Amino acid sequence: MNTLAYFPRLVAPLVLCLGLGISSGDVSAQKTYRWVDEQGQVHYTDQPPPSTAKKTEVKNYNPGGADNTPGFAVRKAAENFPVVLYSSNDCGDLCASARDLLKKRGIPFSERKISTQEDFAAYREQFGTPEEVPAVTIGRLTRKGFESESWNRMLDDAGYPSMAIPGPATPPAPTTPAPAAAPAPPAAQ
C-alpha cells in the first residue's frame, strides 16, 4: 500500500478532531486556577493545581466573559440619552409593543403613565397637542405614536445597541410619575 495515498485519509480526521477540540475548548474553559508553588511563584492555569500547591483560588467565568454584561455602549447611551416611555391605562397593544421593543433591545427606560390633569399638562409641555400615546423621549428627542422603524432609528442614533446583550438582563430604570405641575402662587390680597 502506498503510504502517501493513505496519508490524507489519516490526516483529515485528525485535523477535524483537533479543530473541534480547539473550538470547544473556548466554551468549556470556565474555571481559572491561581495557585502558589513551593518556591512562592504564582501560577494561573485552567487545570487544577498539584496537591503541593500552597494557596489556591478558583475563579468561575461564563463562556463569552465580558460580552455577557451590559456593555459600555448601553451605559453611555443611557447616561447621555435616557429613555422615557409615556403611556396610559387604555393604551393597549401599542404601548405593549413599544415596551417590548425597548426590552428586546435591552434598553433601560422609565415609564410615565398619563392619567391626571397634571400629567396631561406635563405631556403637552413636552410633546404639544394632540395627546398621543405611546410617546417616547430619547434624551431631548421626542416621538409621538409608535412606529418601530422610527423608534429603532432614534435609538440607533443615540448609540444604543440594536439588540440585547445576552446574559444577565439589564433591569429597567424605576417607573417614575410624570412631574407634578407647579403649585399656583398665593393670591395677592
XYZ file of N, CA, C and O in Angstrom:
756
model
N 0.845 -1.187 0.000
C 0.000 0.000 0.000
C 0.882 1.239 0.000
O 1.867 1.318 0.719
N 0.504 2.203 -0.795
C 1.245 3.447 -0.895
C 0.895 4.319 0.314
O -0.233 4.729 0.492
N 1.862 4.618 1.190
C 1.601 5.384 2.410
C 1.241 6.827 2.109
O 0.505 7.453 2.862
N 1.731 7.392 1.024
C 1.378 8.768 0.678
C -0.095 8.869 0.292
O -0.755 9.868 0.592
N -0.642 7.851 -0.346
C -2.056 7.866 -0.713
C -2.923 7.716 0.535
O -4.026 8.222 0.610
N -2.439 6.983 1.522
C -3.187 6.746 2.754
C -3.118 7.957 3.695
O -4.024 8.200 4.473
N -2.067 8.762 3.587
C -1.819 9.894 4.488
C -2.973 10.896 4.555
O -3.402 11.255 5.642
N -3.555 11.386 3.409
C -4.657 12.352 3.509
C -5.865 11.793 4.247
O -6.530 12.503 4.980
N -6.155 10.482 4.061
C -7.305 9.902 4.755
C -7.053 9.826 6.262
O -7.962 9.861 7.058
N -5.828 9.734 6.674
C -5.481 9.662 8.084
C -5.432 11.053 8.714
O -5.891 11.265 9.830
N -4.908 12.029 7.961
C -4.704 13.378 8.492
C -6.019 14.162 8.563
O -6.254 14.884 9.531
N -6.906 14.031 7.592
C -8.149 14.807 7.568
C -8.967 14.619 8.845
O -9.371 15.600 9.469
N -9.227 13.380 9.306
C -9.979 13.241 10.565
C -9.228 13.806 11.765
O -9.824 14.374 12.671
N -7.899 13.675 11.744
C -7.096 14.204 12.844
C -7.191 15.721 12.906
O -7.398 16.302 13.978
N -7.108 16.378 11.763
C -7.220 17.835 11.707
C -8.617 18.270 12.153
O -8.778 19.224 12.921
N -9.638 17.564 11.717
C -11.001 17.873 12.114
C -11.170 17.744 13.630
O -11.744 18.616 14.277
N -10.662 16.672 14.207
C -10.767 16.473 15.666
C -10.016 17.564 16.416
O -10.510 18.078 17.427
N -8.834 17.918 15.935
C -8.071 18.982 16.593
C -8.811 20.305 16.503
O -8.885 21.058 17.474
N -9.388 20.598 15.356
C -10.143 21.841 15.185
C -11.340 21.891 16.110
O -11.624 22.909 16.739
N -12.069 20.798 16.219
C -13.206 20.754 17.125
C -12.763 20.875 18.573
O -13.414 21.526 19.380
N -11.653 20.247 18.905
C -11.141 20.328 20.275
C -10.740 21.739 20.645
O -11.016 22.217 21.741
N -10.129 22.455 19.716
C -9.722 23.830 19.991
C -10.936 24.728 20.145
O -11.034 25.512 21.069
N -11.916 24.598 19.235
C -13.072 25.483 19.320
C -13.934 25.166 20.530
O -14.489 26.050 21.146
N -14.042 23.901 20.925
C -14.844 23.585 22.102
C -14.101 23.911 23.383
O -14.711 24.105 24.422
N -12.786 24.031 23.309
C -12.013 24.402 24.499
C -12.371 25.784 24.992
O -12.419 26.049 26.182
N -12.670 26.691 24.081
C -13.049 28.041 24.483
C -14.347 28.037 25.262
O -14.525 28.794 26.191
N -15.300 27.173 24.861
C -16.594 27.134 25.515
C -16.490 26.492 26.887
O -17.111 26.917 27.838
N -15.652 25.440 27.015
C -15.595 24.716 28.280
C -14.612 25.312 29.282
O -14.606 24.901 30.430
N -13.773 26.246 28.888
C -12.803 26.848 29.802
C -13.501 27.842 30.711
O -13.512 29.026 30.469
N -14.143 27.313 31.770
C -14.934 28.157 32.636
C -14.270 28.418 33.977
O -14.737 29.249 34.722
N -13.201 27.717 34.286
C -12.527 27.914 35.568
C -11.080 28.308 35.336
O -10.434 27.797 34.437
N -10.614 29.213 36.144
C -9.215 29.594 36.153
C -8.699 29.395 37.570
O -9.356 29.807 38.529
N -7.550 28.764 37.666
C -6.950 28.487 38.974
C -5.739 29.394 39.171
O -4.900 29.526 38.285
N -5.673 30.001 40.323
C -4.498 30.783 40.723
C -3.918 30.045 41.912
O -4.595 29.788 42.894
N -2.636 29.674 41.809
C -2.025 28.937 42.904
C -0.558 29.300 43.064
O 0.070 29.840 42.163
N -0.055 29.057 44.262
C 1.325 29.374 44.615
C 2.068 28.059 44.864
O 1.598 27.207 45.614
N 3.251 27.921 44.206
C 4.025 26.689 44.395
C 4.942 26.785 45.609
O 4.910 27.779 46.349
N 5.767 25.733 45.817
C 6.645 25.664 47.000
C 7.674 26.794 47.040
O 8.124 27.207 48.112
N 8.057 27.321 45.871
C 9.042 28.410 45.812
C 8.378 29.788 45.911
O 9.064 30.800 45.830
N 7.066 29.841 46.066
C 6.380 31.111 46.201
C 5.979 31.752 44.883
O 5.520 32.892 44.864
N 6.149 31.059 43.756
C 5.771 31.604 42.456
C 4.275 31.413 42.224
O 3.719 30.359 42.543
N 3.652 32.454 41.649
C 2.223 32.420 41.369
C 1.997 31.867 39.967
O 2.688 32.253 39.020
N 1.025 30.961 39.840
C 0.686 30.350 38.560
C -0.796 30.546 38.283
O -1.617 30.503 39.198
N -1.138 30.733 37.010
C -2.528 30.802 36.556
C -2.709 29.697 35.516
O -1.974 29.659 34.526
N -3.680 28.815 35.749
C -3.913 27.721 34.816
C -5.406 27.447 34.684
O -6.204 27.915 35.498
N -5.745 26.671 33.660
C -7.125 26.213 33.531
C -7.265 24.776 34.038
O -8.326 24.186 33.940
N -6.192 24.228 34.589
C -6.184 22.890 35.170
C -6.018 22.998 36.683
O -5.347 23.914 37.173
N -6.597 22.084 37.453
C -6.416 22.132 38.907
C -4.927 22.063 39.260
O -4.154 21.390 38.582
N -4.528 22.772 40.305
C -3.105 22.772 40.677
C -2.703 21.440 41.316
O -3.559 20.657 41.747
N -1.384 21.198 41.403
C -0.937 19.968 42.063
C -1.272 20.018 43.555
O -1.508 21.087 44.121
N -1.271 18.868 44.191
C -1.616 18.802 45.615
C -0.593 19.522 46.490
O -0.881 19.856 47.637
N 0.570 19.823 45.941
C 1.607 20.512 46.711
C 1.438 22.032 46.702
O 2.218 22.738 47.340
N 0.438 22.536 46.004
C 0.211 23.981 45.929
C -0.094 24.520 47.317
O -0.834 23.914 48.086
N 0.507 25.675 47.653
C 0.333 26.259 48.975
C -0.982 27.021 49.103
O -1.657 26.943 50.100
N -1.336 27.788 48.116
C -2.557 28.595 48.170
C -3.238 28.501 46.812
O -2.608 28.688 45.784
N -4.536 28.206 46.833
C -5.279 28.042 45.589
C -6.528 28.902 45.598
O -7.235 28.966 46.604
N -6.785 29.577 44.485
C -8.021 30.327 44.289
C -8.629 29.848 42.978
O -7.923 29.652 41.999
N -9.949 29.679 42.962
C -10.653 29.259 41.756
C -11.612 30.376 41.353
O -12.385 30.862 42.173
N -11.545 30.775 40.096
C -12.460 31.788 39.551
C -13.310 31.113 38.481
O -12.785 30.445 37.609
N -14.614 31.287 38.575
C -15.536 30.757 37.568
C -15.912 31.866 36.606
O -16.273 32.954 37.035
N -15.829 31.564 35.327
C -16.188 32.524 34.298
C -17.203 31.908 33.362
O -17.130 30.734 33.031
N -18.161 32.707 32.904
C -19.129 32.252 31.911
C -18.479 32.306 30.551
O -17.679 33.195 30.282
N -18.840 31.375 29.668
C -18.325 31.484 28.304
C -18.730 32.831 27.717
O -19.848 33.275 27.897
N -17.823 33.458 27.034
C -18.121 34.765 26.462
C -17.642 35.893 27.347
O -17.497 37.007 26.916
N -17.398 35.626 28.605
C -16.822 36.591 29.529
C -17.536 37.910 29.561
O -18.731 37.986 29.777
N -16.799 38.980 29.336
C -17.326 40.334 29.475
C -18.446 40.635 28.501
O -19.233 41.532 28.724
N -18.549 39.865 27.414
C -19.616 40.121 26.452
C -20.991 39.848 27.042
O -21.990 40.239 26.475
N -21.055 39.141 28.185
C -22.340 38.804 28.776
C -22.827 39.854 29.761
O -23.822 39.661 30.428
N -22.145 40.952 29.901
C -22.571 42.000 30.820
C -23.036 43.200 30.010
O -22.613 43.392 28.874
N -23.926 43.987 30.587
C -24.345 45.170 29.846
C -23.119 45.988 29.443
O -22.242 46.245 30.250
N -23.062 46.333 28.189
C -21.872 46.955 27.655
C -21.742 48.435 27.942
O -22.674 49.099 28.385
N -20.563 48.914 27.640
C -20.254 50.316 27.796
C -21.186 51.162 26.944
O -21.639 52.224 27.361
N -21.508 50.659 25.747
C -22.370 51.430 24.838
C -23.735 51.693 25.456
O -24.267 52.797 25.352
N -24.301 50.682 26.124
C -25.617 50.859 26.747
C -25.529 51.866 27.883
O -26.363 52.771 28.003
N -24.516 51.702 28.731
C -24.364 52.633 29.868
C -24.156 54.062 29.391
O -24.748 55.001 29.914
N -23.320 54.235 28.383
C -23.025 55.579 27.874
C -24.257 56.192 27.217
O -24.581 57.363 27.440
N -24.975 55.396 26.406
C -26.186 55.915 25.754
C -27.238 56.267 26.791
O -27.892 57.312 26.685
N -27.407 55.420 27.815
C -28.409 55.693 28.852
C -28.048 56.946 29.644
O -28.927 57.685 30.079
N -26.764 57.185 29.810
C -26.321 58.386 30.523
C -26.592 59.644 29.698
O -27.078 60.641 30.210
N -26.287 59.580 28.406
C -26.433 60.751 27.538
C -27.833 60.914 26.956
O -28.247 62.028 26.643
N -28.535 59.807 26.765
C -29.852 59.829 26.135
C -30.820 58.926 26.906
O -31.185 57.851 26.420
N -31.226 59.340 28.110
C -32.158 58.498 28.870
C -33.485 58.354 28.121
O -33.929 59.273 27.440
N -34.079 57.179 28.254
C -35.310 56.867 27.538
C -36.482 56.888 28.516
O -36.438 56.259 29.566
N -37.533 57.631 28.146
C -38.766 57.688 28.935
C -39.913 57.339 28.006
O -40.089 57.965 26.959
N -40.693 56.317 28.396
C -41.870 55.893 27.647
C -43.097 56.505 28.304
O -43.274 56.391 29.515
N -43.919 57.182 27.530
C -45.169 57.757 28.020
C -46.306 56.850 27.556
O -46.387 56.507 26.372
N -47.154 56.456 28.507
C -48.266 55.563 28.187
C -49.489 55.978 28.992
O -49.456 56.942 29.751
N -50.570 55.231 28.810
C -51.785 55.466 29.591
C -52.408 54.114 29.904
O -52.000 53.089 29.342
N -53.379 54.111 30.782
C -54.012 52.859 31.172
C -54.783 52.217 30.026
O -54.948 51.004 30.002
N -55.253 53.001 29.059
C -56.035 52.442 27.963
C -55.252 52.402 26.645
O -55.841 52.342 25.572
N -53.948 52.391 26.724
C -53.100 52.410 25.532
C -53.106 51.061 24.810
O -52.999 51.009 23.598
N -53.187 49.966 25.541
C -53.330 48.641 24.945
C -52.110 48.115 24.225
O -50.980 48.226 24.689
N -52.368 47.533 23.033
C -51.332 46.820 22.284
C -50.191 47.710 21.816
O -49.048 47.268 21.747
N -50.494 48.957 21.472
C -49.411 49.842 21.008
C -48.381 50.081 22.106
O -47.179 50.044 21.849
N -48.852 50.335 23.331
C -47.908 50.543 24.433
C -47.162 49.249 24.741
O -45.965 49.273 25.031
N -47.846 48.118 24.656
C -47.180 46.831 24.879
C -46.096 46.613 23.823
O -44.986 46.150 24.149
N -46.371 46.949 22.573
C -45.377 46.804 21.510
C -44.185 47.724 21.737
O -43.036 47.334 21.511
N -44.446 48.946 22.186
C -43.362 49.892 22.467
C -42.489 49.368 23.607
O -41.254 49.389 23.524
N -43.115 48.882 24.677
C -42.380 48.308 25.807
C -41.543 47.121 25.347
O -40.375 46.988 25.713
N -42.154 46.242 24.548
C -41.452 45.052 24.063
C -40.232 45.424 23.225
O -39.187 44.788 23.336
N -40.356 46.436 22.391
C -39.218 46.865 21.577
C -38.058 47.299 22.471
O -36.916 46.897 22.262
N -38.364 48.113 23.484
C -37.302 48.596 24.382
C -36.684 47.435 25.159
O -35.460 47.358 25.297
N -37.509 46.527 25.643
C -36.994 45.384 26.403
C -36.168 44.457 25.521
O -35.128 43.952 25.940
N -36.629 44.221 24.290
C -35.924 43.335 23.366
C -34.526 43.862 23.057
O -33.584 43.096 22.915
N -34.409 45.180 22.983
C -33.106 45.780 22.720
C -32.276 45.934 23.985
O -31.132 46.360 23.927
N -32.849 45.596 25.154
C -32.111 45.688 26.415
C -31.882 47.111 26.867
O -30.872 47.418 27.490
N -32.818 47.990 26.568
C -32.652 49.410 26.862
C -33.291 49.744 28.205
O -34.479 49.498 28.402
N -32.521 50.295 29.124
C -33.127 50.737 30.380
C -34.024 51.946 30.116
O -33.627 52.853 29.388
N -35.232 51.932 30.665
C -36.152 53.039 30.438
C -37.052 53.214 31.642
O -37.217 52.308 32.453
N -37.612 54.399 31.757
C -38.638 54.634 32.765
C -39.944 54.868 32.017
O -39.936 55.216 30.838
N -41.045 54.619 32.703
C -42.347 54.769 32.077
C -43.186 55.728 32.893
O -43.238 55.630 34.115
N -43.832 56.655 32.213
C -44.728 57.608 32.866
C -46.135 57.385 32.334
O -46.385 57.532 31.134
N -47.031 57.045 33.228
C -48.436 56.842 32.864
C -49.146 58.187 32.937
O -49.065 58.885 33.931
N -49.850 58.539 31.871
C -50.588 59.793 31.800
C -52.010 59.508 32.285
O -52.747 58.761 31.642
N -52.379 60.099 33.439
C -53.725 59.827 33.949
C -54.388 61.047 34.582
O -55.606 61.150 34.548
N -53.623 61.963 35.119
C -54.221 63.129 35.781
C -54.083 64.362 34.897
O -53.333 64.363 33.910
N -54.794 65.426 35.279
C -54.693 66.679 34.538
C -53.262 67.222 34.573
O -52.776 67.770 33.584
N -52.580 67.029 35.696
C -51.186 67.474 35.798
C -50.301 66.678 34.829
O -49.396 67.233 34.204
N -50.575 65.358 34.711
C -49.824 64.525 33.773
C -50.025 65.021 32.338
O -49.078 65.122 31.562
N -51.287 65.338 31.998
C -51.582 65.835 30.658
C -50.880 67.170 30.404
O -50.358 67.410 29.313
N -50.856 68.039 31.405
C -50.187 69.334 31.247
C -48.689 69.140 31.006
O -48.099 69.786 30.127
N -48.060 68.234 31.776
C -46.632 67.959 31.590
C -46.383 67.340 30.219
O -45.397 67.664 29.549
N -47.284 66.458 29.787
C -47.167 65.837 28.465
C -47.224 66.901 27.369
O -46.399 66.909 26.460
N -48.203 67.798 27.460
C -48.358 68.858 26.443
C -47.121 69.750 26.384
O -46.727 70.203 25.315
N -46.540 70.010 27.545
C -45.329 70.834 27.586
C -44.185 70.141 26.851
O -43.388 70.786 26.175
N -44.110 68.828 26.984
C -43.042 68.039 26.352
C -43.305 67.803 24.867
O -42.414 67.927 24.045
N -44.568 67.440 24.517
C -44.881 66.977 23.171
C -45.837 67.875 22.382
O -45.982 67.693 21.187
N -46.539 68.769 23.059
C -47.553 69.562 22.374
C -48.870 68.793 22.294
O -49.068 67.811 22.991
N -49.741 69.253 21.419
C -51.032 68.587 21.250
C -51.129 68.061 19.825
O -50.420 68.555 18.952
N -51.942 67.102 19.546
C -52.843 66.360 20.420
C -52.063 65.334 21.225
O -50.933 64.971 20.880
N -52.680 64.857 22.307
C -52.063 63.835 23.141
C -52.147 62.504 22.406
O -53.195 62.120 21.916
N -51.025 61.839 22.297
C -50.970 60.549 21.610
C -49.963 59.666 22.334
O -48.813 60.064 22.520
N -50.407 58.498 22.763
C -49.514 57.541 23.408
C -49.558 56.233 22.628
O -50.563 55.946 21.985
N -48.484 55.478 22.619
C -47.261 55.739 23.353
C -46.468 56.882 22.725
O -46.598 57.170 21.548
N -45.650 57.473 23.560
C -44.718 58.501 23.117
C -43.397 58.209 23.820
O -43.365 57.500 24.827
N -42.322 58.731 23.289
C -41.016 58.448 23.877
C -40.141 59.692 23.810
O -40.263 60.499 22.884
N -39.311 59.842 24.839
C -38.209 60.804 24.770
C -36.934 59.987 24.854
O -36.824 59.060 25.660
N -36.004 60.323 23.991
C -34.683 59.707 23.988
C -33.721 60.879 24.076
O -33.448 61.536 23.077
N -33.294 61.164 25.294
C -32.560 62.400 25.517
C -33.493 63.563 25.278
O -34.561 63.644 25.871
N -33.144 64.454 24.362
C -34.004 65.596 24.033
C -34.906 65.331 22.829
O -35.730 66.153 22.479
N -34.725 64.175 22.194
C -35.544 63.827 21.041
C -36.897 63.319 21.507
O -36.986 62.622 22.514
N -37.935 63.646 20.784
C -39.283 63.199 21.147
C -39.961 62.569 19.938
O -39.672 62.922 18.795
N -40.854 61.623 20.220
C -41.636 60.995 19.161
C -42.986 60.588 19.735
O -43.049 59.895 20.739
N -44.056 61.047 19.102
C -45.413 60.643 19.492
C -45.851 59.499 18.591
O -45.542 59.496 17.403
N -46.590 58.555 19.173
C -47.060 57.407 18.414
C -45.952 56.385 18.264
O -44.771 56.713 18.323
N -46.350 55.133 18.104
C -45.363 54.062 17.988
C -45.251 53.610 16.550
O -46.218 53.215 15.919
N -44.046 53.678 16.069
C -43.693 53.165 14.755
C -42.294 52.593 14.923
O -41.335 53.342 15.114
N -42.190 51.284 14.930
C -40.947 50.614 15.326
C -39.736 51.074 14.525
O -38.653 51.250 15.086
N -39.889 51.301 13.233
C -38.747 51.699 12.417
C -38.175 53.050 12.862
O -36.959 53.208 13.003
N -39.033 54.023 13.112
C -38.532 55.342 13.523
C -37.974 55.290 14.946
O -36.971 55.943 15.245
N -38.601 54.513 15.837
C -38.067 54.376 17.189
C -36.688 53.706 17.146
O -35.753 54.140 17.818
N -36.556 52.647 16.345
C -35.258 51.970 16.225
C -34.197 52.908 15.673
O -33.061 52.917 16.143
N -34.556 53.708 14.691
C -33.597 54.655 14.113
C -33.135 55.673 15.165
O -31.949 55.979 15.275
N -34.088 56.180 15.960
C -33.726 57.136 17.018
C -32.807 56.483 18.050
O -31.828 57.089 18.505
N -33.122 55.246 18.431
C -32.293 54.531 19.410
C -30.906 54.241 18.845
O -29.904 54.363 19.553
N -30.840 53.867 17.565
C -29.540 53.658 16.911
C -28.720 54.945 16.927
O -27.532 54.935 17.253
N -29.368 56.056 16.570
C -28.673 57.347 16.530
C -28.166 57.758 17.912
O -27.153 58.447 18.023
N -28.877 57.337 18.961
C -28.458 57.669 20.322
C -27.321 56.762 20.801
O -26.746 57.003 21.860
N -26.996 55.710 20.033
C -25.878 54.844 20.392
C -26.260 53.572 21.122
O -25.390 52.839 21.599
N -27.559 53.279 21.198
C -27.975 52.031 21.834
C -27.713 50.861 20.888
O -27.909 50.990 19.680
N -27.275 49.694 21.428
C -27.078 48.520 20.573
C -28.401 48.091 19.945
O -29.463 48.302 20.521
N -28.325 47.468 18.779
C -29.548 47.092 18.070
C -30.233 45.877 18.670
O -31.383 45.616 18.362
N -29.545 45.128 19.523
C -30.185 44.000 20.185
C -29.614 43.841 21.579
O -28.518 44.301 21.865
N -30.382 43.196 22.426
C -29.963 42.999 23.809
C -28.720 42.130 23.851
O -28.544 41.213 23.056
N -27.858 42.423 24.799
C -26.666 41.631 25.016
C -27.063 40.416 25.822
O -27.728 40.541 26.844
N -26.687 39.183 25.380
C -27.082 38.018 26.154
C -26.459 38.047 27.533
O -25.410 38.630 27.737
N -27.094 37.410 28.457
C -26.577 37.356 29.822
C -27.569 37.965 30.771
O -28.753 38.045 30.478
N -27.076 38.420 31.925
C -27.994 38.983 32.907
C -28.749 40.166 32.317
O -28.174 41.005 31.648
N -30.030 40.186 32.541
C -30.860 41.263 31.992
C -30.545 42.579 32.671
O -30.267 42.624 33.859
N -30.578 43.633 31.896
C -30.425 44.962 32.454
C -31.769 45.369 33.026
O -32.746 45.436 32.294
N -31.834 45.604 34.342
C -33.133 45.965 34.892
C -33.544 47.341 34.382
O -32.712 48.221 34.227
N -34.829 47.506 34.068
C -35.266 48.822 33.621
C -35.182 49.822 34.757
O -35.233 49.453 35.920
N -35.023 51.063 34.385
C -35.000 52.125 35.388
C -36.351 52.146 36.089
O -37.362 51.755 35.508
N -36.402 52.567 37.331
C -37.685 52.570 38.029
C -38.693 53.474 37.331
O -38.336 54.485 36.744
N -39.950 53.044 37.390
C -41.020 53.839 36.807
C -41.216 55.080 37.660
O -41.288 55.000 38.872
N -41.246 56.216 36.997
C -41.405 57.469 37.734
C -42.672 58.158 37.277
O -43.016 58.118 36.101
N -43.366 58.797 38.180
C -44.573 59.519 37.763
C -44.186 60.766 36.983
O -43.077 61.266 37.087
N -45.115 61.242 36.188
C -44.883 62.484 35.441
C -44.714 63.614 36.449
O -45.296 63.588 37.533
N -43.876 64.603 36.125
C -43.669 65.692 37.068
C -44.983 66.423 37.350
O -45.775 66.657 36.455
N -45.171 66.736 38.603
C -46.393 67.443 39.004
C -46.304 68.901 38.574
O -45.224 69.475 38.483
N -47.443 69.464 38.279
C -47.483 70.875 37.903
C -47.090 71.715 39.110
O -47.368 71.361 40.256
N -46.426 72.818 38.859
C -46.016 73.704 39.951
C -47.238 74.290 40.619
O -48.230 74.623 39.959
N -47.219 74.424 41.944
C -48.373 74.993 42.629
C -48.559 76.453 42.219
O -47.615 77.171 41.918
N -49.827 76.877 42.220
C -50.138 78.246 41.841
C -49.645 79.184 42.934
O -49.677 78.857 44.116
N -49.108 80.372 42.548
C -48.631 81.306 43.558
C -49.822 81.797 44.400
O -50.957 81.829 43.924
N -49.558 82.143 45.656
C -50.651 82.615 46.511
C -51.272 83.888 45.941
O -50.591 84.718 45.331
N -52.575 84.007 46.112
C -53.306 85.162 45.588
C -52.931 86.429 46.385
O -52.769 86.382 47.604
N -52.747 87.515 45.673
C -52.405 88.773 46.339
C -53.660 89.338 47.011
O -54.764 89.254 46.484
N -53.492 89.923 48.179
C -54.653 90.469 48.919
C -54.662 91.940 48.879
O -53.834 92.688 48.800
